[in-house]
Amino acid sequence: MAPRRVIIRNQSAEANLFARRTFITFVGVLVLLLVLFGNIYSLQVESFKKYQTRSNSNRIKLLPVAPNRGLIYDRNGIILADNKPVYSLAVIPEQTDNLQVSINKVSELLNISVDRQNKFFKSVKRKRRFKQIELHPRLSEQQVALFSVNQHKYPGVFVDARLKRYYPFGKLTTHNLGYVARINRKDANKLELEGKSENYAATHGIGKLGIEKYYEDILHGDIGHQEVEINSQGRVIRTLDYTPPKPGKDLTLTLDIELQMIAKRALSGKRGAVVAMDPRTGGILAMYSNPSYDGNLFVHGISSKNWKKIRNSKDLPLINRSVQGYPPASTVKPFLAIAGLEEKVITPDTKVWDPGWYQLEGLPNKYRDWKKWGHGWVDLNKAIEQSCNTYFFDLAFKLGITKISTMMERFGFGDYTGIDIHEESKAIMPSVSWKRGRYNQPWYTGETLSVGIGQSYWTVTPLQLTQALTTLVNHGARKVPHLLKSIKEPTTSQNNQNQGSIKEVIYEEQAPLMLKQEKNWDFVLNAMHRTVQKVDATAHMPFKGSKYDAAGKTGSAQVARIKQDEKYDAKKTQENKRDNAMFIAFAPFSAPEIVVAVAIENVAKGGGGTNAGPVARQIMDQYFGNRVITSSLDNSSSYTNVIAQRQHDHSSQNYPLENTSLEKVESHNAQ
Amino acid sequence: MRSSGQDQQQVRSLWQKLHIDLALLLGILSLMALGLFIVYSAGGQSIDIVYRQAVRLGIALVVMLVIAQIPPLSYRKWAVPVFVLGVLLLIAVLLFGHVGKGAQRWLDLGFMKFQPSEIMKLIVPIMIAWFISQESLPVKISTIIIAFILVLIPTLLIAKQPDLGTSLLIASSGIFVIFLAGASWKLIGVCVGLASAFAPVLWMFLMKDYQRQRVMTFLNPEQDPLGSGYHIIQSKIAIGSGGIDGKGWLQGTQSQLEFLPERHTDFIFAVFSEEFGLIGVGLLLAVYLFIVMRGLWIAVNAQHAFTKLLAGSITLTFFVYVFVNIGMVSGLLPVVGVPLPLVSYGGTSMVTLLAGFGMLMAISTHRRFHV
């Protein structure tokens, strides 16, 4: 009985114990399930946004789509910078039947070098099998044709087209347009700094020089995006959304490519530059620097061989000479004449005796005139027409450097013209403070004399000359030289892409140069007119027989220093130390439409008139075509008679003799 | 009690004869069906993988039904020899085992690969339940110590393979038996104290580098988001981005775009949570709770201490599966290779699991015999 009882009691006690323990574990199970559920709740409800974002950033990728770059046209709509498709051969390894065999066969068909094949196989190892890899970066049209016919034999191999910049005129436009080339680290850093990196995510090239650089923001356009879903290996599964890129805007330049061609032809074989500008607007009609180089070479990445060739050429083709400083020589005499008249240190009738040299009192140095035996008595008209140095030595002495540099700066010398390319040099307008700053030396009066004939430290760019001349012909109105004429705004509707509205760019004038005596403008302009029109004047020869009425001024700049009493002989001088030839001109005289500045380096013989003048003539001949334009002031048939009269009578009708005696001038001189 | 039991027996007679516990079967089948849908979604929407899983489930169900036919008290006579054989096999694994995935778990029998640790999941609770049920409950300290050693032998052998997940499950299956057998709270307190004192020793000397790495990753997965932290980060992203109502079946981006690793096996819960959201998770946990409740009900109503302890241990071990897997996938626990029971794709563990359910069904349906 007893043991049986124990067993029965034991069993029910056991059952109770077990039930209690089971209940405890069940409570434990419930608690743990609640913990699990609570944790999932916090993930799915409280942190839902966070994980949703992370899930989307896992799978959604924005693929940038590069915008097409804006095109560039000349003023007549001729295309100067185009986007041309470049064909590359690409392979998606995954889609080929047998990668090795396919590559070998295609390489044989298209004659692809072993080097390229090896390079390809190297990148195959680095990339995923479904990503496209380039086998050949640039196929010729024949290769494209040959491959297209055989494409069906090579699954996974295809031709990929991409737009690249192309400059149809090559060398002719490089100094103006600049070029587009691969974005390098420096560019990337700059874009980053300016917060533009995102917009360039898909862009390969960036404007490096000239217009391409200056108007990069307008030409580039806005990036588009393809929103795709990718899997964990980065394979694109599908496109979710597409925002098309906004193409860059097309630019029309003031440049006339035909004029540009003439400029190139006129400068062929010479080192130098031509700038032609419309003085009514400041629009550059032609701007050419010789020698030049082909910007297209840089678009695809220039070969080191070509780069060395350009870089090491002693003619320095990389330099844009139209915006580099040259000693202006006598081309600045008309501007100095304005300064003299305006500061009243001379009058139109002030006469100076020119024995062939100028000498400062008490000093042994003789400042030579270009005419060894001198011009005799010279007034301002004759001084400009004959480019008399002695007169301008005297004028410079009377003005002093400070008055000269102040007035010349008002013409824009020694400062940026404001043209829309970044390569411009300020050149040098020397002054007392400039010399102090540059050399820490005082200014010497002798240097003032040299400045009087556009020498010494003074340098001007051909572009500055055209701007100054524009100011002169505009009677002080100051135009900003520019290349950009208009911008094509794309229409909002995408159907009519060609119907963009043309927006002309308006350039604000700089503060005008106001003279106290307005008539001084005409006096100097008339003198320049005679310099061309008078038979024996220095700039007559180049424009002999022209059908339009031109005015101008020559210049011959001494490059090497010539010792006292030494005679300059171009033939005996080293090529790079020979004189530079300069020329400025405008036409028609009565209502100027074009101003031209020419600089030619190290001419073998003669000066501005014989070397640079003909270049200006060719430009103007092209510009005016067969138009016959004569001066409205002298529209009588007896124009040449008037000139002849003036030859005898040096007093101008516009500038009657004032009571300024020769003695007075000389006393000034003595001071 | 007796009379109502007789009534019930008459009502349930058909299932009773087949030795099937209907409630348990319904719970199991609903999880299996759900599992097939998720495996399809997680396995790259390949129908092949679903077929393979279905075949496995079929085999496992057959195993369950066969085992359900065996009277549970008869296990007792096999407990000792099978336990000894199992331990020998585990030693054999360590000596001659087949190395896979950096661990030595498999024994190559020529015609098939065999994982003795799986069988131990069933043998250990049988062995311990038999050992303890020989005396009356509550269990005595001396018995507990011996039982503890019996649990420790296979646990350490499996941990040495190394297979932390399985050794954890086996240890808990044994410990559950001891707990249910009424081990005194004082003793439990001492054991918990000892265990926490032992933890640093475990960390310093016994754990392997990769195991320590797993724990570090668990504590801060973001320290190596593309390396060791990748699994858990992607898993949490999948779960979290599912939100309340989920992304929809086959619409889970984390799983369909393959950001989530081990999608159809250990991390299948993340796929489920992403596609079915918190609502789905709630329902899934409810089904698991239902199965656990049914299992505990069977245990409480079992008529012998051995079957009570065995049923309780099997049920709770099943719950440990669920808790460890979901806890690990959702970032509560370090990554341990434990599948989500009845849902994850995979063969061996499924068969063991259903064999366990077969025993539960046997315990539930054979109660009239041997009284």
CSV table of N, CA, C and O in Angstrom, one decimal, chain A residues 211-244:
chain,number,residue,atom,x,y,z
A,211,ILE,N,37.1,81.1,-76.3
A,211,ILE,CA,35.7,81.1,-76.1
A,211,ILE,C,35.2,79.9,-75.4
A,211,ILE,O,34.3,79.9,-74.5
A,212,GLU,N,35.7,78.7,-75.7
A,212,GLU,CA,35.3,77.5,-75.1
A,212,GLU,C,35.4,77.5,-73.6
A,212,GLU,O,34.6,77.0,-72.8
A,213,LYS,N,36.5,78.2,-73.1
A,213,LYS,CA,36.7,78.3,-71.7
A,213,LYS,C,35.8,79.4,-71.1
A,213,LYS,O,35.1,79.3,-70.1
A,214,TYR,N,35.8,80.6,-71.8
A,214,TYR,CA,35.1,81.8,-71.2
A,214,TYR,C,33.6,81.5,-71.1
A,214,TYR,O,33.0,81.9,-70.1
A,215,TYR,N,33.1,80.9,-72.1
A,215,TYR,CA,31.6,80.6,-72.1
A,215,TYR,C,31.3,79.2,-71.7
A,215,TYR,O,30.2,78.7,-72.1
A,216,GLU,N,32.2,78.6,-71.0
A,216,GLU,CA,32.0,77.2,-70.6
A,216,GLU,C,30.6,76.9,-70.0
A,216,GLU,O,29.9,76.0,-70.4
A,217,ASP,N,30.2,77.8,-69.1
A,217,ASP,CA,28.9,77.6,-68.4
A,217,ASP,C,27.7,77.6,-69.4
A,217,ASP,O,26.7,76.9,-69.2
A,218,ILE,N,27.8,78.5,-70.4
A,218,ILE,CA,26.7,78.6,-71.4
A,218,ILE,C,26.7,77.4,-72.3
A,218,ILE,O,25.7,76.9,-72.7
A,219,LEU,N,27.9,77.1,-72.8
A,219,LEU,CA,28.1,76.0,-73.8
A,219,LEU,C,27.8,74.6,-73.2
A,219,LEU,O,27.3,73.7,-73.9
A,220,HIS,N,28.1,74.4,-71.9
A,220,HIS,CA,28.0,73.1,-71.3
A,220,HIS,C,26.6,72.5,-71.2
A,220,HIS,O,26.3,71.4,-71.6
A,221,GLY,N,25.6,73.3,-70.7
A,221,GLY,CA,24.3,72.8,-70.5
A,221,GLY,C,24.1,72.1,-69.2
A,221,GLY,O,25.0,72.2,-68.4
A,222,ASP,N,23.0,71.5,-69.0
A,222,ASP,CA,22.7,70.9,-67.7
A,222,ASP,C,22.6,69.4,-67.8
A,222,ASP,O,22.0,68.9,-68.8
A,223,ILE,N,23.1,68.8,-66.9
A,223,ILE,CA,23.2,67.3,-66.9
A,223,ILE,C,21.8,66.7,-66.8
A,223,ILE,O,20.9,67.3,-66.2
A,224,GLY,N,21.6,65.6,-67.4
A,224,GLY,CA,20.3,64.8,-67.2
A,224,GLY,C,20.6,63.6,-66.4
A,224,GLY,O,21.8,63.3,-66.1
A,225,HIS,N,19.6,62.9,-66.0
A,225,HIS,CA,19.7,61.7,-65.2
A,225,HIS,C,18.9,60.6,-65.7
A,225,HIS,O,17.7,60.8,-66.0
A,226,GLN,N,19.4,59.4,-65.6
A,226,GLN,CA,18.7,58.2,-65.8
A,226,GLN,C,18.6,57.5,-64.4
A,226,GLN,O,19.7,57.2,-63.9
A,227,GLU,N,17.4,57.4,-63.9
A,227,GLU,CA,17.3,56.7,-62.6
A,227,GLU,C,17.1,55.2,-62.9
A,227,GLU,O,16.1,54.9,-63.5
A,228,VAL,N,18.0,54.4,-62.4
A,228,VAL,CA,17.9,53.0,-62.7
A,228,VAL,C,17.9,52.2,-61.4
A,228,VAL,O,18.4,52.6,-60.4
A,229,GLU,N,17.3,51.0,-61.6
A,229,GLU,CA,17.4,50.0,-60.5
A,229,GLU,C,18.5,49.1,-60.7
A,229,GLU,O,18.6,48.5,-61.8
A,230,ILE,N,19.4,48.9,-59.7
A,230,ILE,CA,20.5,48.0,-59.9
A,230,ILE,C,20.4,46.8,-58.9
A,230,ILE,O,19.7,47.0,-57.9
A,231,ASN,N,21.0,45.7,-59.2
A,231,ASN,CA,21.1,44.7,-58.2
A,231,ASN,C,22.4,44.8,-57.4
A,231,ASN,O,23.2,45.7,-57.6
A,232,SER,N,22.6,43.8,-56.5
A,232,SER,CA,23.8,43.9,-55.7
A,232,SER,C,25.1,43.9,-56.4
A,232,SER,O,26.1,44.4,-55.9
A,233,GLN,N,25.1,43.4,-57.6
A,233,GLN,CA,26.4,43.4,-58.4
A,233,GLN,C,26.5,44.6,-59.3
A,233,GLN,O,27.5,44.8,-60.0
A,234,GLY,N,25.5,45.5,-59.2
A,234,GLY,CA,25.6,46.7,-60.0
A,234,GLY,C,25.0,46.6,-61.4
A,234,GLY,O,25.1,47.5,-62.2
A,235,ARG,N,24.4,45.4,-61.7
A,235,ARG,CA,23.8,45.3,-63.0
A,235,ARG,C,22.5,46.1,-63.1
A,235,ARG,O,21.7,46.0,-62.1
A,236,VAL,N,22.3,46.8,-64.2
A,236,VAL,CA,21.1,47.6,-64.3
A,236,VAL,C,19.9,46.7,-64.6
A,236,VAL,O,19.9,45.9,-65.5
A,237,ILE,N,18.9,46.7,-63.8
A,237,ILE,CA,17.7,45.9,-63.9
A,237,ILE,C,16.7,46.6,-64.8
A,237,ILE,O,16.1,46.0,-65.7
A,238,ARG,N,16.4,47.8,-64.5
A,238,ARG,CA,15.4,48.5,-65.3
A,238,ARG,C,15.6,50.0,-65.1
A,238,ARG,O,16.1,50.5,-64.1
A,239,THR,N,15.0,50.8,-66.0
A,239,THR,CA,15.1,52.3,-65.9
A,239,THR,C,13.8,52.7,-65.1
A,239,THR,O,12.7,52.3,-65.5
A,240,LEU,N,14.0,53.5,-64.1
A,240,LEU,CA,12.8,53.9,-63.3
A,240,LEU,C,12.3,55.3,-63.8
A,240,LEU,O,11.1,55.6,-63.9
A,241,ASP,N,13.3,56.2,-64.2
A,241,ASP,CA,12.9,57.5,-64.5
A,241,ASP,C,14.0,58.1,-65.4
A,241,ASP,O,15.2,57.7,-65.3
A,242,TYR,N,13.6,59.1,-66.2
A,242,TYR,CA,14.7,59.7,-67.1
A,242,TYR,C,14.4,61.2,-67.2
A,242,TYR,O,13.3,61.6,-67.6
A,243,THR,N,15.4,61.9,-66.8
A,243,THR,CA,15.4,63.4,-66.9
A,243,THR,C,16.4,63.7,-68.0
A,243,THR,O,17.6,63.6,-67.8
A,244,PRO,N,15.9,64.2,-69.2
A,244,PRO,CA,16.8,64.5,-70.3
A,244,PRO,C,17.8,65.6,-69.9
A,244,PRO,O,17.3,66.5,-69.2
